[in-house]
Short mmCIF file of C-alpha atoms and ligand atoms in Angstrom, two decimals:
data_model
loop_
_atom_site.label_atom_id
_atom_site.label_comp_id
_atom_site.label_asym_id
_atom_site.label_seq_id
_atom_site.Cartn_x
_atom_site.Cartn_y
_atom_site.Cartn_z
CA VAL Z 185 63.13 117.56 95.74
CA SER Z 186 62.81 121.11 95.88
CA GLU Z 187 64.78 124.28 94.03
CA ALA Z 188 64.26 122.91 90.51
CA THR Z 189 66.34 125.07 88.17
CA ARG Z 190 65.60 125.36 84.25
CA ASP Z 191 67.97 126.17 82.14
CA ASP Z 192 67.08 125.40 78.22
CA ARG Z 193 66.17 122.05 78.19
CA VAL Z 194 67.95 121.01 81.70
CA VAL Z 195 65.97 120.76 84.85
CA LEU Z 196 68.37 120.61 88.01
CA ARG Z 197 66.38 119.28 91.28
CA ARG Z 198 68.26 119.14 94.78
CA ALA Z 199 67.54 115.96 97.07
CA PRO Z 200 66.59 116.40 100.66
CA SER Z 201 70.28 115.46 101.66
CA SER Z 202 71.75 118.12 99.43
CA ARG Z 203 69.86 120.78 100.83
CA ASP Z 204 71.23 120.25 104.40
CA ALA Z 205 74.37 118.93 102.96
CA LEU Z 206 76.85 120.28 105.51
CA ALA Z 207 74.92 119.47 108.41
CA LEU Z 208 74.52 115.84 106.98
CA MET Z 209 78.36 115.39 106.25
CA ALA Z 210 79.12 116.81 109.61
CA ALA Z 211 77.11 113.87 111.21
CA GLU Z 212 78.46 111.54 108.83
CA VAL Z 213 81.86 112.36 109.36
CA ARG Z 214 81.53 112.38 113.04
CA GLU Z 215 79.91 109.26 113.09
CA GLY Z 216 82.68 107.34 110.86
CA LEU Z 217 85.54 108.84 112.71
CA SER Z 218 83.87 107.75 116.07
CA ALA Z 219 83.96 104.15 114.72
CA ARG Z 220 86.35 101.85 116.37
CA PRO Z 221 88.50 99.90 115.79
CA LEU Z 222 88.97 101.27 112.34
CA PRO Z 223 87.33 105.10 111.67
CA PHE Z 224 86.28 105.72 108.40
CA LEU Z 225 85.05 108.63 106.15
CA PRO Z 226 82.02 107.98 103.81
CA SER Z 227 83.61 107.66 100.30
CA LYS Z 228 80.91 110.04 98.85
CA TYR Z 229 83.58 112.91 100.12
CA PHE Z 230 86.04 112.26 97.50
CA TYR Z 231 83.85 113.91 95.03
CA ASP Z 232 84.34 117.72 95.23
CA ASP Z 233 85.19 119.43 91.86
CA ARG Z 234 89.10 118.13 92.39
CA GLY Z 235 88.19 114.95 93.40
CA SER Z 236 86.14 114.39 90.20
CA ALA Z 237 88.59 115.36 88.11
CA LEU Z 238 91.22 113.38 89.51
CA PHE Z 239 88.56 110.45 89.12
CA ASP Z 240 88.73 111.08 85.67
CA GLU Z 241 92.40 111.13 85.52
CA ILE Z 242 92.34 107.60 87.29
CA THR Z 243 89.96 106.60 84.28
CA ARG Z 244 92.82 106.98 81.95
CA LEU Z 245 95.57 105.36 83.67
CA PRO Z 246 97.31 102.38 82.14
CA GLU Z 247 97.02 100.21 85.33
CA TYR Z 248 93.27 101.07 85.68
CA TYR Z 249 91.39 98.45 83.44
CA PRO Z 250 87.75 99.07 84.67
CA THR Z 251 87.00 101.65 82.30
CA ARG Z 252 88.18 100.77 79.31
CA THR Z 253 86.77 97.38 79.99
CA GLU Z 254 83.45 98.25 80.82
CA GLU Z 255 83.33 100.76 78.04
CA GLY Z 256 84.57 97.80 75.69
CA ILE Z 257 81.46 95.46 76.77
CA LEU Z 258 79.13 98.52 76.80
CA GLU Z 259 79.94 98.98 73.12
CA ALA Z 260 79.47 95.60 72.34
CA VAL Z 261 76.36 95.08 74.01
CA ALA Z 262 74.38 98.55 73.82
CA ASP Z 263 71.84 97.37 70.98
CA GLN Z 264 71.30 94.53 72.78
CA VAL Z 265 70.41 96.47 75.86
CA ALA Z 266 68.38 98.80 74.18
CA ARG Z 267 66.40 96.14 72.10
CA VAL Z 268 65.64 94.09 75.04
CA THR Z 269 64.70 97.33 77.52
CA ARG Z 270 63.35 99.89 74.90
CA PRO Z 271 63.26 102.39 77.71
CA ARG Z 272 61.18 105.62 77.72
CA GLU Z 273 63.28 107.06 80.47
CA VAL Z 274 67.19 106.28 81.29
CA VAL Z 275 68.41 107.11 84.78
CA GLU Z 276 72.30 107.24 85.53
CA LEU Z 277 73.55 107.13 88.95
CA GLY Z 278 76.62 108.37 89.96
CA SER Z 279 76.99 109.78 86.60
CA GLY Z 280 80.45 111.77 86.87
CA THR Z 281 80.89 113.18 83.47
CA GLY Z 282 78.49 111.33 82.30
CA ARG Z 283 80.13 109.75 79.12
CA LYS Z 284 79.29 106.22 79.18
CA ILE Z 285 75.29 106.66 78.89
CA ARG Z 286 76.32 108.25 75.71
CA ARG Z 287 76.92 105.01 74.00
CA LEU Z 288 73.42 103.76 75.58
CA LEU Z 289 71.43 106.61 74.38
CA ALA Z 290 72.71 106.05 71.08
CA ALA Z 291 71.43 102.71 70.78
CA THR Z 292 67.76 103.74 72.63
CA ALA Z 293 67.44 106.89 70.87
CA ARG Z 294 64.01 106.46 69.18
CA ALA Z 295 62.44 105.10 72.59
CA THR Z 296 63.85 107.37 75.09
CA VAL Z 297 62.53 110.63 76.02
CA ARG Z 298 64.18 111.71 79.00
CA CYS Z 299 67.30 111.16 80.63
CA VAL Z 300 68.23 111.55 84.44
CA LEU Z 301 71.59 111.99 85.77
CA PHE Z 302 72.13 112.02 89.43
CA ASP Z 303 75.58 112.60 91.38
CA VAL Z 304 76.54 114.42 94.45
CA ASN Z 305 78.85 116.93 92.70
CA GLU Z 306 76.78 119.61 91.48
CA THR Z 307 79.16 121.19 89.04
CA PHE Z 308 79.79 117.61 87.16
CA LEU Z 309 76.14 117.05 86.97
CA THR Z 310 75.22 120.60 85.60
CA ASP Z 311 77.81 120.41 82.91
CA SER Z 312 77.29 116.32 81.76
CA CYS Z 313 73.46 117.33 81.79
CA ARG Z 314 74.45 120.26 79.44
CA ARG Z 315 76.61 118.47 76.97
CA LEU Z 316 73.79 115.71 77.03
CA ALA Z 317 70.96 118.40 75.70
CA ARG Z 318 73.24 119.81 73.51
CA ASP Z 319 74.08 116.68 71.96
CA PHE Z 320 70.76 114.87 71.97
CA PRO Z 321 68.31 117.39 70.60
CA GLY Z 322 64.50 116.08 71.54
CA LEU Z 323 65.90 114.22 74.88
CA GLU Z 324 64.72 116.23 77.81
CA VAL Z 325 67.34 115.97 80.14
CA ASN Z 326 67.00 116.02 84.35
CA GLY Z 327 69.91 116.31 86.62
CA ILE Z 328 69.35 115.35 90.89
CA VAL Z 329 71.96 116.55 92.82
CA GLY Z 330 71.63 113.94 95.48
CA ASP Z 331 73.11 111.01 97.34
CA PHE Z 332 71.93 107.39 95.89
CA THR Z 333 71.89 105.91 99.44
CA HIS Z 334 69.57 108.31 100.50
CA ASP Z 335 67.46 109.97 97.92
CA LEU Z 336 66.18 107.61 95.09
CA ASP Z 337 62.62 108.33 95.95
CA CYS Z 338 63.53 111.39 94.16
CA LEU Z 339 63.08 109.41 91.03
CA GLY Z 340 59.42 109.13 91.56
CA PRO Z 341 57.06 105.91 90.23
CA GLY Z 342 58.86 103.93 87.30
CA GLY Z 343 57.45 102.45 84.20
CA GLY Z 344 59.60 102.20 81.02
CA ARG Z 345 62.54 102.95 83.49
CA LEU Z 346 66.17 101.74 82.83
CA VAL Z 347 68.39 102.80 85.65
CA VAL Z 348 72.05 102.52 84.55
CA PHE Z 349 75.30 102.43 87.52
CA PHE Z 350 78.67 102.10 85.97
CA ALA Z 351 82.02 101.77 87.09
CA GLY Z 352 81.65 99.22 89.73
CA THR Z 353 80.14 102.40 92.00
CA ILE Z 354 78.18 99.53 93.68
CA GLY Z 355 81.36 97.97 94.75
CA ASN Z 356 81.65 101.24 97.15
CA LEU Z 357 78.60 99.97 99.22
CA HIS Z 358 79.09 97.43 101.76
CA PRO Z 359 78.22 94.08 100.15
CA ASP Z 360 76.21 92.75 103.29
CA GLU Z 361 75.04 95.67 105.02
CA ALA Z 362 74.27 98.47 102.29
CA VAL Z 363 73.81 96.49 98.86
CA PRO Z 364 70.68 94.63 99.79
CA ALA Z 365 68.97 97.93 101.11
CA PHE Z 366 69.95 99.89 98.36
CA LEU Z 367 68.61 97.03 95.86
CA VAL Z 368 65.33 97.06 97.67
CA ARG Z 369 65.15 100.82 97.59
CA LEU Z 370 66.04 100.97 94.31
CA ALA Z 371 63.15 98.49 93.05
CA ARG Z 372 60.64 100.66 94.51
CA GLN Z 373 61.59 103.10 92.10
CA LEU Z 374 61.09 100.41 89.23
CA ALA Z 375 57.79 99.17 87.93
CA PRO Z 376 57.48 95.37 86.92
CA GLY Z 377 59.49 94.90 83.69
CA ASP Z 378 61.73 97.90 84.36
CA ALA Z 379 65.73 97.22 84.25
CA PHE Z 380 68.75 97.97 85.91
CA LEU Z 381 72.06 97.87 84.09
CA VAL Z 382 74.97 97.44 86.85
CA GLY Z 383 78.42 97.45 86.35
CA VAL Z 384 80.57 95.05 88.78
CA ASP Z 385 84.17 94.92 88.97
CA LEU Z 386 85.06 90.95 89.19
CA VAL Z 387 87.35 89.14 91.37
CA LYS Z 388 90.50 88.26 89.83
CA ASP Z 389 94.25 88.15 89.72
CA GLU Z 390 95.07 90.24 92.99
CA ALA Z 391 98.32 91.80 91.60
CA ARG Z 392 96.42 93.19 89.10
CA LEU Z 393 93.81 94.63 91.30
CA HIS Z 394 96.46 95.92 93.50
CA ALA Z 395 98.44 97.71 90.63
CA ALA Z 396 94.87 99.43 89.65
CA TYR Z 397 94.50 101.04 93.17
CA ASN Z 398 98.41 101.54 93.56
CA ASP Z 399 99.15 103.48 90.27
CA ALA Z 400 102.77 104.37 89.46
CA ALA Z 401 101.98 107.89 88.72
CA GLY Z 402 100.43 108.27 92.27
CA VAL Z 403 96.88 109.70 90.90
CA THR Z 404 94.97 107.62 92.86
CA ALA Z 405 97.13 108.37 96.22
CA ARG Z 406 96.30 112.13 95.39
CA PHE Z 407 92.66 110.96 94.82
CA ASN Z 408 92.36 109.24 98.23
CA LEU Z 409 94.13 112.10 100.28
CA ASN Z 410 91.89 114.81 98.89
CA ILE Z 411 88.96 113.32 100.81
CA LEU Z 412 91.17 115.02 103.90
CA ARG Z 413 91.31 118.46 101.82
CA VAL Z 414 87.26 118.17 101.03
CA VAL Z 415 86.71 117.65 105.23
CA ASN Z 416 89.42 120.64 105.49
CA ASP Z 417 87.36 123.05 103.10
CA ARG Z 418 83.99 122.01 104.03
CA LEU Z 419 83.82 121.33 108.01
CA GLY Z 420 86.91 123.68 108.68
CA ALA Z 421 89.13 120.69 109.55
CA ASP Z 422 92.76 121.18 109.92
CA PHE Z 423 93.90 117.79 108.43
CA ASP Z 424 97.99 118.02 107.28
CA LEU Z 425 98.11 116.33 104.03
CA THR Z 426 101.69 115.73 104.17
CA ALA Z 427 100.91 113.87 107.59
CA PHE Z 428 99.32 111.24 105.65
CA GLU Z 429 100.02 108.42 103.04
CA HIS Z 430 97.94 106.25 100.85
CA VAL Z 431 97.30 102.87 101.78
CA ALA Z 432 95.20 100.53 99.43
CA PHE Z 433 95.34 96.77 99.54
CA TYR Z 434 93.05 93.74 98.63
CA ASP Z 435 91.16 91.62 101.31
CA ARG Z 436 90.77 88.31 100.10
CA ALA Z 437 88.42 87.13 102.41
CA ARG Z 438 86.02 90.11 101.96
CA ALA Z 439 86.85 90.12 98.54
CA TRP Z 440 87.39 94.00 98.34
CA ILE Z 441 89.71 96.54 97.72
CA GLU Z 442 90.07 98.55 100.79
CA MET Z 443 91.78 102.04 100.72
CA ARG Z 444 92.97 103.93 103.88
CA VAL Z 445 95.07 107.05 104.98
CA ARG Z 446 97.39 106.31 107.22
CA ALA Z 447 99.14 108.70 109.76
CA ARG Z 448 103.16 109.06 109.08
CA ARG Z 449 103.28 110.55 112.47
CA ALA Z 450 101.22 111.02 115.68
CA THR Z 451 98.87 114.07 114.72
CA ARG Z 452 95.93 115.79 116.09
CA VAL Z 453 93.04 116.81 113.79
CA ARG Z 454 90.36 119.12 115.05
CA ILE Z 455 87.08 119.57 112.94
CA PRO Z 456 84.92 122.29 114.49
CA ARG Z 457 81.84 121.92 112.33
CA ALA Z 458 81.47 118.30 113.25
CA ASP Z 459 82.93 118.88 116.75
CA VAL Z 460 85.34 116.39 116.59
CA ASP Z 461 88.81 116.09 118.22
CA LEU Z 462 91.14 113.29 116.81
CA ALA Z 463 94.41 112.24 118.21
CA LEU Z 464 96.13 109.76 115.51
CA GLY Z 465 99.24 107.91 116.52
CA GLU Z 466 101.78 107.25 113.98
CA GLY Z 467 100.40 104.21 111.62
CA ASP Z 468 96.99 104.78 112.84
CA GLU Z 469 94.56 104.88 109.79
CA ILE Z 470 91.17 105.78 108.66
CA ARG Z 471 89.34 103.86 105.76
CA THR Z 472 88.21 105.98 102.89
CA GLU Z 473 86.72 103.27 100.41
CA ILE Z 474 85.84 99.81 99.79
CA SER Z 475 85.63 98.49 96.42
CA ALA Z 476 83.93 95.41 96.47
CA LYS Z 477 84.90 92.71 93.64
CA TYR Z 478 81.90 90.28 92.94
CA THR Z 479 81.21 87.24 90.64
CA ARG Z 480 77.98 85.91 89.01
CA GLY Z 481 77.45 83.88 92.06
CA THR Z 482 78.15 86.47 94.68
CA LEU Z 483 76.04 89.29 92.99
CA GLU Z 484 73.10 86.83 92.45
CA ALA Z 485 73.41 85.79 95.86
CA ARG Z 486 72.08 89.33 96.98
CA LEU Z 487 69.30 89.26 94.90
CA PRO Z 488 66.58 87.20 96.72
CA GLY Z 489 64.24 89.47 98.76
CA SER Z 490 65.22 92.32 96.14
CA GLY Z 491 62.31 92.33 93.87
CA LEU Z 492 65.34 92.05 91.16
CA ARG Z 493 66.49 88.97 88.94
CA LEU Z 494 69.67 88.41 86.68
CA GLU Z 495 68.41 88.39 83.13
CA GLN Z 496 71.82 88.77 81.34
CA TRP Z 497 75.41 88.75 82.63
CA LEU Z 498 77.45 90.49 80.01
CA THR Z 499 81.26 90.37 80.32
CA ASP Z 500 84.38 90.67 78.50
CA ALA Z 501 86.59 87.91 76.97
CA ASP Z 502 89.20 88.27 80.05
CA GLU Z 503 86.37 88.37 82.76
CA LEU Z 504 87.78 91.46 84.14
CA PHE Z 505 84.11 93.25 84.44
CA ALA Z 506 80.32 92.23 83.95
CA LEU Z 507 77.31 94.35 83.24
CA ALA Z 508 74.70 92.76 84.94
CA LEU Z 509 70.99 93.55 83.36
CA LEU Z 510 68.49 92.92 86.02
CA ARG Z 511 65.11 93.33 85.86
CA ARG Z 512 62.33 94.35 88.32
CA ILE Z 513 59.93 91.45 88.95
CA ALA Z 514 56.50 91.83 89.29
C1 SAM K 609 83.84 105.75 90.61
S1 SAM K 609 82.98 107.45 89.92
C2 SAM K 609 81.95 106.90 88.16
C3 SAM K 609 81.80 107.88 87.44
C4 SAM K 609 81.02 107.40 86.07
N1 SAM K 609 79.86 106.89 86.19
C5 SAM K 609 82.06 106.49 85.44
O1 SAM K 609 81.58 105.42 85.15
O2 SAM K 609 83.19 107.05 85.04
C6 SAM K 609 81.61 107.43 91.14
C7 SAM K 609 80.71 108.61 90.81
O3 SAM K 609 79.38 108.64 91.87
C8 SAM K 609 79.37 109.70 92.67
N2 SAM K 609 78.83 109.43 93.92
C9 SAM K 609 79.89 108.63 94.68
N3 SAM K 609 78.97 108.57 95.78
C10 SAM K 609 77.68 109.06 95.59
C11 SAM K 609 76.59 109.12 96.36
N4 SAM K 609 76.59 108.53 97.51
N5 SAM K 609 75.43 109.33 95.65
C12 SAM K 609 75.42 110.08 94.64
N6 SAM K 609 76.68 110.11 93.82
C13 SAM K 609 77.46 109.52 94.17
C14 SAM K 609 80.56 110.36 92.41
O4 SAM K 609 80.32 111.88 92.49
C15 SAM K 609 81.14 109.97 91.10
O5 SAM K 609 80.63 110.97 90.27
#
């Protein structure tokens, strides 16, 4: 970690992947778009300032039950989680606006001396760190600009640590390929007894899932297409956004929502900084996100070998969403 900048009580650090962010992005975009049969773009590239603001708008949509439901569970269990974890340090991965962690910090107040927010979006990270520092006097607030699939070792050794990962963002990692590796890396940053509180969206009625990713106001569609604008802005690409449409569907066999952008007509895209020249036919698609849905059983099945065990499964009355409290085993 380098380039620490200090601003009142906020210390902001940049993880290695954010120092070479453009080179990394060029490599990841090149690799993703050359995948066949289905090219893809890594979903972290949704989140420039416009994308992060659009996500925040999604959280308020009537169809988008995950945020409201997770906040309801958190409200009900925050005191209990605080009591059983008593963390000196709370870390939030993919913190975004940093709203949810406040409920937890209010509950852990006396035990917690440091809070670390971790996100790829530096603007949102800086703002949410400043707001936390203002509203929780006495709390040391650190921000890490980085990628939670590359840079977790920036957290340093654990001990008295509670890591939280809300919004079902873990669902954006491939359940068989990326999740096991992520859990092992995360567990390395935890000392025995440290805890990981992770929000998972649950397998449910497909119509409800479909509606959540195909809202009537079209905000999710704008969020999805924004990834092409980010590639244009950062890598000098010439995606014509009007040539693409939003696609989101539930894949029952894989238990995940998949978002794609589909070419409305044959189109050619050049991405100079990634050395990509892409020809798409009408109807061709690029995957932009998976959002895996879990059950208690399918989440627990990913734990053996990770060094983590499930301690509490906290869910709402309709079992739409769950907070899983995991513990690092000795
Ligand atoms: C679905 S939003 C959730 C935001 C917030 N935690 C909430 O509960 O509403 C995902 C967040 O993770 C961040 N993010 C996505 N991929 C990331 C990655 N690979 N590394 C770090 N942050 C990432 C995004 O910038 C965004 O703030």
